Short mmCIF file of C-alpha atoms in Angstrom, two decimals:
data_model
loop_
_atom_site.label_atom_id
_atom_site.label_comp_id
_atom_site.label_asym_id
_atom_site.label_seq_id
_atom_site.Cartn_x
_atom_site.Cartn_y
_atom_site.Cartn_z
CA UNK A 1071 -89.58 -21.22 30.21
CA UNK A 1072 -89.03 -21.42 33.88
CA UNK A 1073 -92.37 -23.04 34.37
CA UNK A 1074 -91.27 -25.63 31.82
CA UNK A 1075 -88.23 -26.32 33.56
CA UNK A 1076 -89.88 -26.78 36.67
CA UNK A 1077 -92.40 -29.39 35.29
CA UNK A 1078 -89.36 -31.24 34.03
CA UNK A 1079 -87.66 -33.94 35.94
CA UNK A 1080 -84.87 -33.09 37.88
CA UNK A 1081 -82.54 -35.16 35.94
CA UNK A 1082 -83.58 -34.01 32.84
CA UNK A 1083 -83.39 -30.40 33.94
CA UNK A 1084 -80.20 -31.09 35.30
CA UNK A 1085 -78.93 -32.54 31.87
CA UNK A 1086 -80.47 -29.78 30.08
CA UNK A 1087 -78.93 -27.14 32.24
CA UNK A 1088 -75.66 -28.72 31.59
CA UNK A 1089 -76.37 -28.95 27.75
CA UNK A 1090 -77.32 -25.55 27.87
CA UNK A 1091 -74.27 -24.48 29.97
CA UNK A 1092 -72.01 -26.33 27.93
CA UNK A 1093 -73.61 -24.53 24.40
CA UNK A 1094 -73.20 -21.08 26.27
CA UNK A 1095 -69.61 -21.84 27.11
CA UNK A 1096 -68.87 -23.21 23.66
CA UNK A 1097 -70.49 -20.21 21.94
CA UNK A 1098 -68.36 -18.14 24.23
CA UNK A 1099 -65.06 -19.60 23.76
CA UNK A 1100 -65.95 -19.94 19.85
CA UNK A 1101 -66.49 -16.29 19.91
CA UNK A 1102 -63.72 -15.20 22.04
CA UNK A 1103 -61.12 -17.24 20.21
CA UNK A 1104 -62.25 -16.13 16.82
CA UNK A 1105 -62.18 -12.43 17.78
CA UNK A 1106 -58.61 -13.36 19.39
CA UNK A 1107 -57.34 -14.72 16.03
CA UNK A 1108 -58.99 -11.89 13.98
CA UNK A 1109 -57.12 -9.49 16.56
CA UNK A 1110 -53.92 -11.50 16.17
CA UNK A 1111 -54.38 -11.32 12.22
CA UNK A 1112 -54.81 -7.37 12.29
CA UNK A 1113 -51.87 -7.18 14.50
CA UNK A 1114 -49.58 -9.03 12.06
CA UNK A 1115 -50.93 -6.77 9.36
CA UNK A 1116 -49.94 -3.72 11.35
CA UNK A 1117 -46.57 -5.00 11.70
CA UNK A 1118 -46.03 -5.86 8.16
CA UNK A 1119 -47.78 -2.54 7.24
CA UNK A 1120 -45.28 -0.89 9.72
CA UNK A 1121 -42.49 -2.80 7.97
CA UNK A 1122 -43.30 -1.40 4.52
CA UNK A 1123 -43.20 2.27 6.14
CA UNK A 1124 -39.76 1.40 7.40
CA UNK A 1125 -38.60 -0.27 4.16
CA UNK A 1126 -39.65 2.77 2.46
CA UNK A 1127 -37.65 5.15 4.61
CA UNK A 1128 -34.68 2.93 4.03
CA UNK A 1129 -35.20 3.11 0.37
CA UNK A 1130 -35.20 7.08 0.36
CA UNK A 1131 -32.02 7.03 2.52
CA UNK A 1132 -30.40 4.55 0.30
CA UNK A 1133 -31.56 6.23 -2.91
CA UNK A 1134 -30.36 9.84 -1.41
CA UNK A 1135 -26.83 8.06 -0.95
CA UNK A 1136 -26.91 6.68 -4.60
CA UNK A 1137 -27.90 10.11 -5.87
CA UNK A 1138 -24.62 11.66 -4.24
CA UNK A 1139 -22.50 8.54 -4.37
CA UNK A 1140 -23.50 6.16 -7.04
CA UNK A 1141 -22.09 2.92 -6.01
CA UNK A 1142 -22.67 -1.02 -6.48
CA UNK A 1143 -22.93 -1.25 -2.76
CA UNK A 1144 -26.08 1.07 -2.56
CA UNK A 1145 -27.54 -0.35 -5.88
CA UNK A 1146 -27.61 -3.80 -4.31
CA UNK A 1147 -28.75 -2.40 -1.03
CA UNK A 1148 -31.74 -0.67 -2.87
CA UNK A 1149 -32.59 -3.76 -4.87
CA UNK A 1150 -32.79 -5.96 -1.67
CA UNK A 1151 -34.93 -3.41 -0.27
CA UNK A 1152 -37.36 -3.22 -3.27
CA UNK A 1153 -37.74 -6.82 -3.57
CA UNK A 1154 -38.54 -7.14 0.12
CA UNK A 1155 -41.09 -4.49 -0.32
CA UNK A 1156 -42.72 -6.05 -3.31
CA UNK A 1157 -42.88 -9.50 -1.74
CA UNK A 1158 -44.37 -8.05 1.41
CA UNK A 1159 -46.99 -5.96 -0.76
CA UNK A 1160 -48.06 -9.20 -2.34
CA UNK A 1161 -48.82 -10.86 0.85
CA UNK A 1162 -50.41 -8.01 2.20
CA UNK A 1163 -52.82 -7.63 -0.87
CA UNK A 1164 -53.54 -11.35 -0.41
CA UNK A 1165 -54.32 -10.87 3.29
CA UNK A 1166 -56.48 -8.00 2.66
CA UNK A 1167 -58.63 -9.74 -0.02
CA UNK A 1168 -58.90 -12.86 2.49
CA UNK A 1169 -60.27 -10.44 5.48
CA UNK A 1170 -62.53 -8.62 2.96
CA UNK A 1171 -61.05 -5.18 4.02
CA UNK A 1172 -63.15 -2.44 2.42
CA UNK A 1173 -61.23 0.64 3.23
CA UNK A 1174 -59.52 2.17 0.22
CA UNK A 1175 -56.12 2.34 0.29
CA UNK A 1176 -52.97 0.90 -1.87
CA UNK A 1177 -53.67 -2.62 -1.23
CA UNK A 1178 -57.31 -2.64 -1.91
CA UNK A 1179 -57.36 -0.05 -5.04
CA UNK A 1180 -53.93 -0.94 -6.17
CA UNK A 1181 -50.71 1.55 -6.59
CA UNK A 1182 -50.93 2.10 -10.37
CA UNK A 1183 -52.23 5.62 -9.79
CA UNK A 1184 -50.35 6.02 -6.67
CA UNK A 1185 -46.55 7.66 -6.02
CA UNK A 1186 -45.88 4.20 -4.72
CA UNK A 1187 -45.83 2.90 -8.29
CA UNK A 1188 -42.21 3.62 -8.81
CA UNK A 1189 -41.30 1.48 -5.88
CA UNK A 1190 -43.54 -1.30 -6.44
CA UNK A 1191 -43.57 -1.67 -10.20
CA UNK A 1192 -40.86 -4.52 -11.14
CA UNK A 1193 -39.40 -2.18 -14.12
CA UNK A 1194 -38.49 0.21 -11.48
CA UNK A 1195 -36.38 -2.16 -9.89
CA UNK A 1196 -34.30 -2.00 -12.86
CA UNK A 1197 -34.59 1.51 -13.98
CA UNK A 1198 -33.98 3.49 -10.73
CA UNK A 1199 -30.21 2.96 -10.17
CA UNK A 1200 -29.85 4.30 -13.82
CA UNK A 1201 -32.51 7.11 -13.89
CA UNK A 1202 -31.56 10.22 -11.38
CA UNK A 1203 -34.78 11.86 -12.54
CA UNK A 1204 -36.82 9.05 -11.29
CA UNK A 1205 -34.77 9.15 -7.93
CA UNK A 1206 -35.38 12.79 -7.55
CA UNK A 1207 -39.20 12.19 -8.28
CA UNK A 1208 -39.31 9.69 -5.48
CA UNK A 1209 -37.18 11.73 -3.16
CA UNK A 1210 -39.36 14.69 -3.67
CA UNK A 1211 -42.71 12.53 -2.87
CA UNK A 1212 -41.29 11.00 0.12
CA UNK A 1213 -43.95 12.65 2.53
CA UNK A 1214 -46.62 11.45 0.10
CA UNK A 1215 -45.25 7.92 0.15
CA UNK A 1216 -44.78 7.95 3.65
CA UNK A 1217 -48.30 9.43 4.07
CA UNK A 1218 -50.06 6.60 2.24
CA UNK A 1219 -48.13 3.75 4.23
CA UNK A 1220 -49.52 5.71 7.32
CA UNK A 1221 -52.88 5.73 6.24
CA UNK A 1222 -53.07 1.80 5.80
CA UNK A 1223 -51.23 1.39 9.27
CA UNK A 1224 -53.90 3.96 10.77
CA UNK A 1225 -56.83 1.99 8.96
CA UNK A 1226 -55.56 -1.38 10.43
CA UNK A 1227 -54.96 0.16 13.71
CA UNK A 1228 -58.73 1.59 13.59
CA UNK A 1229 -59.88 -1.82 12.53
CA UNK A 1230 -57.99 -3.35 15.43
CA UNK A 1231 -59.51 -0.95 17.68
CA UNK A 1232 -63.05 -1.66 16.44
CA UNK A 1233 -62.14 -5.47 16.70
CA UNK A 1234 -61.36 -4.75 20.40
CA UNK A 1235 -64.71 -2.82 21.16
CA UNK A 1236 -66.71 -5.63 19.49
CA UNK A 1237 -64.69 -8.08 21.62
CA UNK A 1238 -65.60 -6.18 24.88
CA UNK A 1239 -69.20 -5.85 23.78
CA UNK A 1240 -69.80 -9.53 23.16
CA UNK A 1241 -67.82 -10.65 25.93
CA UNK A 1242 -69.95 -8.47 28.07
CA UNK A 1243 -73.39 -9.56 26.61
CA UNK A 1244 -71.92 -13.42 26.85
CA UNK A 1245 -70.73 -12.57 30.34
CA UNK A 1246 -74.06 -11.52 31.69
CA UNK A 1247 -75.74 -14.63 30.17
CA UNK A 1248 -73.18 -17.03 31.32
CA UNK A 1249 -72.93 -15.02 34.66
CA UNK A 1250 -76.36 -16.45 35.48
CA UNK A 1251 -75.31 -20.05 35.21
CA UNK A 1252 -71.61 -19.79 35.37
CA UNK A 1253 -71.08 -16.94 38.08
CA UNK A 1254 -67.51 -17.18 39.64
CA UNK A 1255 -66.48 -19.86 37.11
CA UNK A 1256 -67.28 -17.81 34.21
CA UNK A 1257 -65.48 -14.90 35.48
CA UNK A 1258 -62.30 -16.85 36.27
CA UNK A 1259 -62.37 -18.31 32.68
CA UNK A 1260 -62.85 -14.90 30.99
CA UNK A 1261 -60.43 -13.02 33.02
CA UNK A 1262 -57.35 -14.60 31.74
CA UNK A 1263 -58.79 -14.02 28.08
CA UNK A 1264 -58.96 -10.20 28.82
CA UNK A 1265 -55.59 -9.78 30.48
CA UNK A 1266 -54.34 -11.71 27.21
CA UNK A 1267 -56.33 -9.44 24.83
CA UNK A 1268 -55.05 -6.31 26.90
CA UNK A 1269 -51.28 -7.65 26.70
CA UNK A 1270 -51.67 -7.80 23.01
CA UNK A 1271 -52.88 -4.29 22.70
CA UNK A 1272 -50.06 -3.19 24.80
CA UNK A 1273 -47.33 -5.02 22.81
CA UNK A 1274 -49.08 -3.67 19.45
CA UNK A 1275 -48.83 0.08 21.05
CA UNK A 1276 -45.26 -0.73 22.06
CA UNK A 1277 -44.34 -1.82 18.49
CA UNK A 1278 -45.89 1.17 17.06
CA UNK A 1279 -43.89 3.46 19.41
CA UNK A 1280 -40.74 1.72 18.38
CA UNK A 1281 -41.56 2.12 14.81
CA UNK A 1282 -42.13 5.83 15.14
CA UNK A 1283 -38.75 6.26 17.24
CA UNK A 1284 -36.61 4.54 14.36
CA UNK A 1285 -38.26 6.68 11.78
CA UNK A 1286 -37.60 9.97 13.66
CA UNK A 1287 -33.88 8.47 14.31
CA UNK A 1288 -33.55 7.59 10.63
CA UNK A 1289 -34.78 11.28 9.50
CA UNK A 1290 -32.33 12.83 11.98
CA UNK A 1291 -29.42 10.74 10.62
CA UNK A 1292 -30.36 11.59 7.03
CA UNK A 1293 -30.72 15.13 7.78
CA UNK A 1294 -27.30 15.01 9.67
CA UNK A 1295 -25.70 13.63 6.56
CA UNK A 1296 -27.22 16.33 4.24
CA UNK A 1297 -25.89 18.89 6.64
CA UNK A 1298 -22.35 17.30 6.60
CA UNK A 1299 -22.42 17.31 2.62
CA UNK A 1300 -23.61 21.07 2.70
CA UNK A 1301 -20.91 21.98 5.17
CA UNK A 1302 -17.86 20.22 3.95
CA UNK A 1303 -18.09 18.86 0.43
CA UNK A 1304 -17.36 21.37 -2.41
CA UNK A 1305 -20.15 20.52 -4.78
CA UNK A 1306 -22.31 22.28 -7.36
CA UNK A 1307 -24.91 21.53 -9.82
CA UNK A 1308 -25.31 23.33 -13.48
CA UNK A 1309 -27.48 22.79 -16.22
CA UNK A 1310 -26.36 21.82 -19.78
CA UNK A 1311 -25.07 25.16 -20.57
CA UNK A 1312 -23.12 25.45 -17.37
CA UNK A 1313 -25.30 27.77 -15.65
CA UNK A 1314 -24.78 27.22 -11.68
CA UNK A 1315 -28.49 25.96 -9.86
CA UNK A 1316 -27.23 24.71 -6.71
CA UNK A 1317 -24.06 24.98 -4.35
CA UNK A 1318 -23.17 23.82 -0.93
CA UNK A 1319 -22.15 26.20 1.91
CA UNK A 1320 -18.60 24.69 1.53
CA UNK A 1321 -18.26 25.75 -2.14
CA UNK A 1322 -19.33 29.28 -1.45
CA UNK A 1323 -16.71 29.65 1.66
CA UNK A 1324 -13.98 28.44 -0.72
CA UNK A 1325 -14.82 30.61 -3.59
CA UNK A 1326 -15.46 33.58 -1.26
CA UNK A 1327 -18.86 34.28 -3.43
CA UNK A 1328 -22.25 34.03 -1.59
CA UNK A 1329 -24.70 31.61 -2.75
CA UNK A 1330 -26.84 34.74 -4.51
CA UNK A 1331 -23.52 35.77 -6.23
CA UNK A 1332 -23.13 32.27 -7.87
CA UNK A 1333 -26.50 31.14 -8.63
CA UNK A 1334 -27.39 31.95 -12.34
CA UNK A 1335 -23.67 32.39 -13.06
CA UNK A 1336 -21.16 29.75 -14.75
CA UNK A 1337 -17.93 28.73 -13.43
CA UNK A 1338 -16.23 31.38 -15.28
CA UNK A 1339 -16.59 33.47 -12.27
CA UNK A 1340 -13.72 31.68 -10.51
CA UNK A 1341 -12.01 30.68 -13.76
CA UNK A 1342 -8.31 31.52 -13.33
CA UNK A 1343 -6.94 34.12 -16.01
CA UNK A 1344 -4.12 31.57 -16.90
CA UNK A 1345 -6.74 29.57 -18.80
CA UNK A 1346 -7.32 30.36 -22.26
CA UNK A 1347 -10.76 30.40 -24.05
CA UNK A 1348 -10.49 26.89 -25.62
CA UNK A 1349 -8.74 25.16 -22.63
CA UNK A 1350 -11.82 23.62 -21.11
CA UNK A 1351 -12.89 22.02 -24.65
CA UNK A 1352 -11.84 18.58 -23.68
CA UNK A 1353 -13.71 18.93 -20.40
CA UNK A 1354 -17.14 19.47 -22.16
CA UNK A 1355 -16.51 16.92 -24.87
CA UNK A 1356 -15.86 14.50 -22.04
CA UNK A 1357 -19.22 15.25 -20.48
CA UNK A 1358 -21.32 15.54 -23.42
CA UNK A 1359 -20.62 12.18 -24.45
CA UNK A 1360 -21.88 11.25 -21.01
CA UNK A 1361 -18.60 10.40 -19.45
CA UNK A 1362 -17.15 11.32 -16.29
CA UNK A 1363 -14.67 13.84 -16.08
CA UNK A 1364 -11.75 13.95 -13.54
CA UNK A 1365 -8.88 16.37 -13.32
CA UNK A 1366 -7.34 19.05 -11.43
CA UNK A 1367 -8.66 22.88 -12.14
CA UNK A 1368 -6.72 26.09 -11.14
CA UNK A 1369 -9.10 28.68 -9.77
CA UNK A 1370 -9.21 32.20 -8.19
CA UNK A 1371 -11.58 33.17 -5.57
CA UNK A 1372 -13.17 36.53 -4.93
CA UNK A 1373 -10.33 37.93 -2.86
CA UNK A 1374 -7.89 37.07 -5.75
CA UNK A 1375 -6.23 34.09 -4.15
CA UNK A 1376 -5.30 30.87 -6.21
CA UNK A 1377 -6.45 27.51 -5.28
CA UNK A 1378 -6.64 24.09 -6.97
CA UNK A 1379 -9.56 21.86 -7.04
CA UNK A 1380 -9.55 18.03 -8.07
CA UNK A 1381 -12.62 17.84 -9.65
CA UNK A 1382 -15.31 14.96 -10.51
CA UNK A 1383 -18.11 15.83 -12.99
CA UNK A 1384 -20.85 13.64 -13.36
CA UNK A 1385 -23.46 14.02 -16.41
CA UNK A 1386 -26.95 13.98 -14.98
CA UNK A 1387 -29.32 11.90 -17.11
CA UNK A 1388 -33.11 11.59 -17.30
CA UNK A 1389 -34.80 8.30 -17.94
CA UNK A 1390 -34.25 8.42 -21.83
CA UNK A 1391 -30.78 8.88 -21.48
CA UNK A 1392 -30.82 12.75 -22.21
CA UNK A 1393 -28.30 14.84 -20.19
CA UNK A 1394 -30.21 17.52 -18.22
CA UNK A 1395 -26.93 18.88 -15.98
CA UNK A 1396 -23.78 18.19 -14.36
CA UNK A 1397 -23.26 16.91 -10.64
CA UNK A 1398 -19.66 18.29 -9.74
CA UNK A 1399 -17.80 17.07 -6.48
CA UNK A 1400 -14.48 18.43 -5.67
CA UNK A 1401 -11.53 18.08 -3.46
CA UNK A 1402 -9.18 21.01 -2.27
CA UNK A 1403 -5.66 20.10 -3.34
CA UNK A 1404 -4.05 23.42 -2.91
CA UNK A 1405 -1.60 22.54 -0.14
CA UNK A 1406 -0.44 19.49 -2.35
CA UNK A 1407 -0.01 21.52 -5.43
CA UNK A 1408 1.69 24.38 -3.52
CA UNK A 1409 4.14 21.86 -1.88
CA UNK A 1410 4.73 20.18 -5.34
CA UNK A 1411 5.65 23.94 -6.57
CA UNK A 1412 7.97 24.39 -3.54
CA UNK A 1413 9.40 21.10 -3.93
CA UNK A 1414 10.30 21.79 -7.68
CA UNK A 1415 11.56 25.27 -6.86
CA UNK A 1416 14.08 23.80 -4.32
CA UNK A 1417 15.13 21.02 -6.52
CA UNK A 1418 15.82 23.80 -9.09
CA UNK A 1419 17.84 25.78 -7.02
CA UNK A 1420 19.68 22.73 -5.55
CA UNK A 1421 20.66 22.10 -9.12
CA UNK A 1422 21.67 25.53 -9.79
CA UNK A 1423 23.73 25.66 -6.67
CA UNK A 1424 25.46 22.22 -7.47
CA UNK A 1425 25.87 23.39 -11.09
CA UNK A 1426 27.70 26.41 -9.69
CA UNK A 1427 29.57 24.45 -6.95
CA UNK A 1428 30.84 22.00 -9.75
CA UNK A 1429 31.77 24.76 -12.03
CA UNK A 1430 33.85 26.65 -9.21
CA UNK A 1431 35.65 23.52 -8.45
CA UNK A 1432 36.91 23.38 -11.87
CA UNK A 1433 37.30 26.88 -12.91
CA UNK A 1434 39.91 29.36 -12.13
CA UNK A 1435 38.45 32.49 -10.18
CA UNK A 1436 40.30 34.96 -11.93
CA UNK A 1437 40.40 34.27 -15.72
CA UNK A 1438 37.52 31.79 -16.05
CA UNK A 1439 39.67 29.12 -17.39
CA UNK A 1440 40.03 25.69 -16.03
CA UNK A 1441 42.00 25.19 -12.84
CA UNK A 1442 44.67 22.81 -12.01
CA UNK A 1443 42.64 20.15 -10.76
CA UNK A 1444 40.25 20.05 -13.92
CA UNK A 1445 43.67 20.17 -15.96
CA UNK A 1446 44.87 17.09 -14.50
CA UNK A 1447 41.71 15.34 -15.03
CA UNK A 1448 41.94 16.26 -18.75
CA UNK A 1449 45.53 15.23 -18.89
CA UNK A 1450 44.83 11.84 -17.62
CA UNK A 1451 42.02 11.67 -20.45
CA UNK A 1452 44.43 12.52 -22.99
CA UNK A 1453 47.14 9.86 -21.67
CA UNK A 1454 44.12 7.50 -21.83
CA UNK A 1455 43.18 8.30 -25.24
CA UNK A 1456 46.83 8.22 -26.51
CA UNK A 1457 47.75 4.81 -25.06
CA UNK A 1458 44.34 2.99 -26.22
CA UNK A 1459 44.23 4.59 -29.83
CA UNK A 1460 47.56 6.52 -30.42
CA UNK A 1461 46.06 9.72 -30.83
CA UNK A 1462 48.91 12.24 -30.57
CA UNK A 1463 48.72 14.89 -28.06
CA UNK A 1464 51.25 17.58 -27.01
CA UNK A 1465 51.67 19.30 -23.53
CA UNK A 1466 52.65 23.00 -23.67
CA UNK A 1467 53.44 25.01 -20.37
CA UNK A 1468 53.46 29.00 -20.99
CA UNK A 1469 55.02 31.33 -18.61
CA UNK A 1470 54.73 35.34 -18.85
CA UNK A 1471 58.25 36.70 -18.86
CA UNK A 1472 59.35 39.06 -16.12
CA UNK A 1473 55.78 38.86 -14.50
CA UNK A 1474 57.21 39.99 -11.08
CA UNK A 1475 58.54 43.08 -12.45
CA UNK A 1476 54.82 43.80 -13.71
CA UNK A 1477 53.49 43.17 -10.21
CA UNK A 1478 56.53 45.28 -8.31
CA UNK A 1479 56.07 48.10 -10.93
CA UNK A 1480 52.36 48.39 -11.60
CA UNK A 1481 50.86 46.71 -8.79
CA UNK A 1482 48.88 43.30 -8.49
CA UNK A 1483 45.63 44.90 -9.80
CA UNK A 1484 47.49 45.42 -13.10
CA UNK A 1485 49.35 42.01 -12.91
CA UNK A 1486 45.74 40.28 -12.57
CA UNK A 1487 44.45 42.51 -15.55
CA UNK A 1488 47.31 41.29 -17.57
CA UNK A 1489 46.54 37.68 -16.68
CA UNK A 1490 42.87 37.91 -17.59
CA UNK A 1491 43.79 39.71 -20.88
CA UNK A 1492 46.48 37.01 -21.84
CA UNK A 1493 43.59 34.39 -20.94
CA UNK A 1494 41.30 35.79 -23.25
CA UNK A 1495 43.69 35.99 -26.01
CA UNK A 1496 44.60 32.33 -25.57
CA UNK A 1497 41.11 31.35 -25.68
CA UNK A 1498 40.78 33.03 -29.06
CA UNK A 1499 43.81 31.33 -30.27
CA UNK A 1500 42.69 27.77 -29.10
CA UNK A 1501 40.75 25.31 -31.23
CA UNK A 1502 37.75 23.97 -29.91
CA UNK A 1503 39.42 20.78 -29.16
CA UNK A 1504 42.49 21.77 -27.27
CA UNK A 1505 42.49 22.10 -23.44
CA UNK A 1506 43.38 25.37 -21.67
CA UNK A 1507 43.80 26.18 -18.10
CA UNK A 1508 45.72 28.08 -15.59
CA UNK A 1509 48.48 26.08 -14.09
CA UNK A 1510 48.95 28.76 -11.02
CA UNK A 1511 50.47 32.24 -10.83
CA UNK A 1512 51.52 33.38 -14.40
CA UNK A 1513 51.57 29.81 -15.90
CA UNK A 1514 49.11 28.25 -18.20
CA UNK A 1515 48.99 24.98 -19.67
CA UNK A 1516 47.65 23.71 -23.07
CA UNK A 1517 46.97 20.09 -24.55
CA UNK A 1518 47.00 20.27 -28.28
CA UNK A 1519 45.00 17.24 -28.87
CA UNK A 1520 45.66 15.20 -32.11
CA UNK A 1521 48.62 17.08 -32.74
CA UNK A 1522 52.20 16.05 -32.86
CA UNK A 1523 55.20 18.12 -31.72
CA UNK A 1524 55.89 19.87 -35.12
CA UNK A 1525 52.19 20.90 -35.24
CA UNK A 1526 52.34 22.05 -31.57
CA UNK A 1527 55.48 24.05 -32.24
CA UNK A 1528 54.05 25.87 -35.00
CA UNK A 1529 50.82 26.69 -32.77
CA UNK A 1530 53.14 27.94 -29.99
CA UNK A 1531 55.27 30.16 -32.05
CA UNK A 1532 51.79 31.76 -33.55
CA UNK A 1533 50.70 32.33 -29.91
CA UNK A 1534 53.95 33.84 -28.96
CA UNK A 1535 53.71 36.31 -32.19
CA UNK A 1536 50.01 37.10 -31.21
CA UNK A 1537 51.00 38.17 -27.65
CA UNK A 1538 54.09 40.22 -28.79
CA UNK A 1539 51.44 42.07 -31.08
CA UNK A 1540 49.05 42.68 -28.21
CA UNK A 1541 49.32 45.76 -26.35
CA UNK A 1542 48.56 45.60 -22.53
CA UNK A 1543 47.02 48.50 -20.60
CA UNK A 1544 49.99 50.46 -18.66
CA UNK A 1545 52.04 47.40 -19.02
CA UNK A 1546 52.61 47.96 -22.99
CA UNK A 1547 54.37 44.78 -24.61
CA UNK A 1548 54.54 41.42 -22.83
CA UNK A 1549 56.48 38.41 -23.79
CA UNK A 1550 55.83 34.57 -22.99
CA UNK A 1551 58.21 31.55 -22.86
CA UNK A 1552 56.60 28.10 -23.83
CA UNK A 1553 57.91 24.57 -22.98
CA UNK A 1554 56.64 21.74 -25.07
CA UNK A 1555 56.48 17.72 -24.57
CA UNK A 1556 54.66 15.19 -26.87
CA UNK A 1557 53.20 11.98 -25.20
CA UNK A 1558 55.24 8.70 -25.30
CA UNK A 1559 54.08 5.26 -24.78
CA UNK A 1560 55.77 5.44 -21.18
CA UNK A 1561 54.69 8.88 -20.12
CA UNK A 1562 52.58 9.30 -17.00
CA UNK A 1563 51.03 12.82 -16.18
CA UNK A 1564 53.88 13.66 -13.57
CA UNK A 1565 56.53 12.76 -16.37
CA UNK A 1566 55.29 14.46 -19.24
CA UNK A 1567 54.58 17.70 -16.72
CA UNK A 1568 58.35 17.30 -15.80
CA UNK A 1569 59.49 17.30 -19.34
CA UNK A 1570 57.35 20.18 -20.52
CA UNK A 1571 58.38 22.10 -17.60
CA UNK A 1572 61.96 21.20 -18.21
CA UNK A 1573 61.68 22.76 -21.93
CA UNK A 1574 60.14 25.77 -20.29
CA UNK A 1575 63.14 26.35 -18.14
CA UNK A 1576 65.40 25.76 -21.23
CA UNK A 1577 63.33 28.61 -22.99
CA UNK A 1578 63.76 30.75 -20.04
CA UNK A 1579 67.71 30.33 -20.01
CA UNK A 1580 68.02 31.05 -23.58
CA UNK A 1581 66.57 34.61 -23.13
CA UNK A 1582 62.89 33.97 -22.98
CA UNK A 1583 60.09 35.07 -25.71
CA UNK A 1584 60.56 31.44 -27.44
CA UNK A 1585 59.55 28.00 -27.43
CA UNK A 1586 61.58 24.99 -26.65
CA UNK A 1587 60.82 21.19 -26.77
CA UNK A 1588 62.42 18.02 -25.57
CA UNK A 1589 62.58 15.55 -28.08
CA UNK A 1590 62.36 11.94 -26.76
CA UNK A 1591 63.07 9.35 -29.84
#
């Protein structure tokens, strides 16, 4: 070859050398850019596969939130994640076919027999938010799902590394060939390309590290959320017969029972004795219909202390709609209930005290009859009744004869006892519509409602007779005097009282033990 070149003309050899150099350079550049393009394609596939793994982590986190807090926001977020995953899966599968990727994985073999089938299958997109069993299966296979996605990333990384090695080998061979003709120029051409390849490799490595860190952070956050739920949420899970299969630490602490004491038991272990056997029938009817139960339930802990829980009990259904258990979330409302009970007790006490104050305000403390203040109100009402409807009313003032002698002779205790006995006698003699009160001292007042003067006179005589026929302890016989005054259109409370008092005074003057009245025609 060298001898053949030596025999050639210088111009022709130069031209041939230039053509050969141009071919070698073109071949070198073609090889380099082909490998760079391939490397870039693998880098994009690695990034997109890493994104699938990150989306799978987000899907698991969202599914866990749905499992404990099924809200529309969580459903929408899950739907968005799964749509993105399926879209990226289609793109990745096409790319794997284009590059003739032969390593077995979910993109070359499909996902029908993979745990990823539940995430990639379109029907799963509609069934997952309504199928807690499917959610539980996906959550249980989390590590397997992440493992399959990690396998793809590892395969791509291996292919990328192999491509890097191939690039370096080919570059070295071409570099040795071109070094003969190009020398320093060839080195200057390939050096920037090698630096560029190294930069790409560093970027890919950095992205992988960042993805790993994000996965670790999400895992820590998820575990922290589970720890918070276990520590602060009063939650339990039972089968269809009400047997407890799971409880949080917070529920154990509140009930006073250990987890071992609660598992395998029913909630009757904390049932308050106030509840009867059939009190929870409505709760079970609601749950067995597939509806959510909400209500406040009174319980008793292991130490015998009462507490109240506002409970939200949600039926757990499998994919065909069959109820397989019940998840309960509770809020401690003991302080609220006790505060309400205390307020009710205080209100009752205030009402009773107010009633007692009102009674004392209108009652004579010795006899239990209306006092002077209340009688004035009754008299005003009687006057209004008379003036509006002409209903006849007669006022009577009754006074015990020689009461001062009773007090002086037998003492004030016997005098008070005489007043009490007389009050009881008057109450028995009165009609239900009549109004009786102690006016003060030994005086009593009576309103004979719907009674004219003649009728009141008969009633007063009957009262005096009953008093005369009664024997008082130690005192013996007691007599009274009564003054009457029938209401007239011009009367006021003051005027009718004055007329009745004048009649009483006249009865005293005429020898006591009698009834007198003042007739106004």
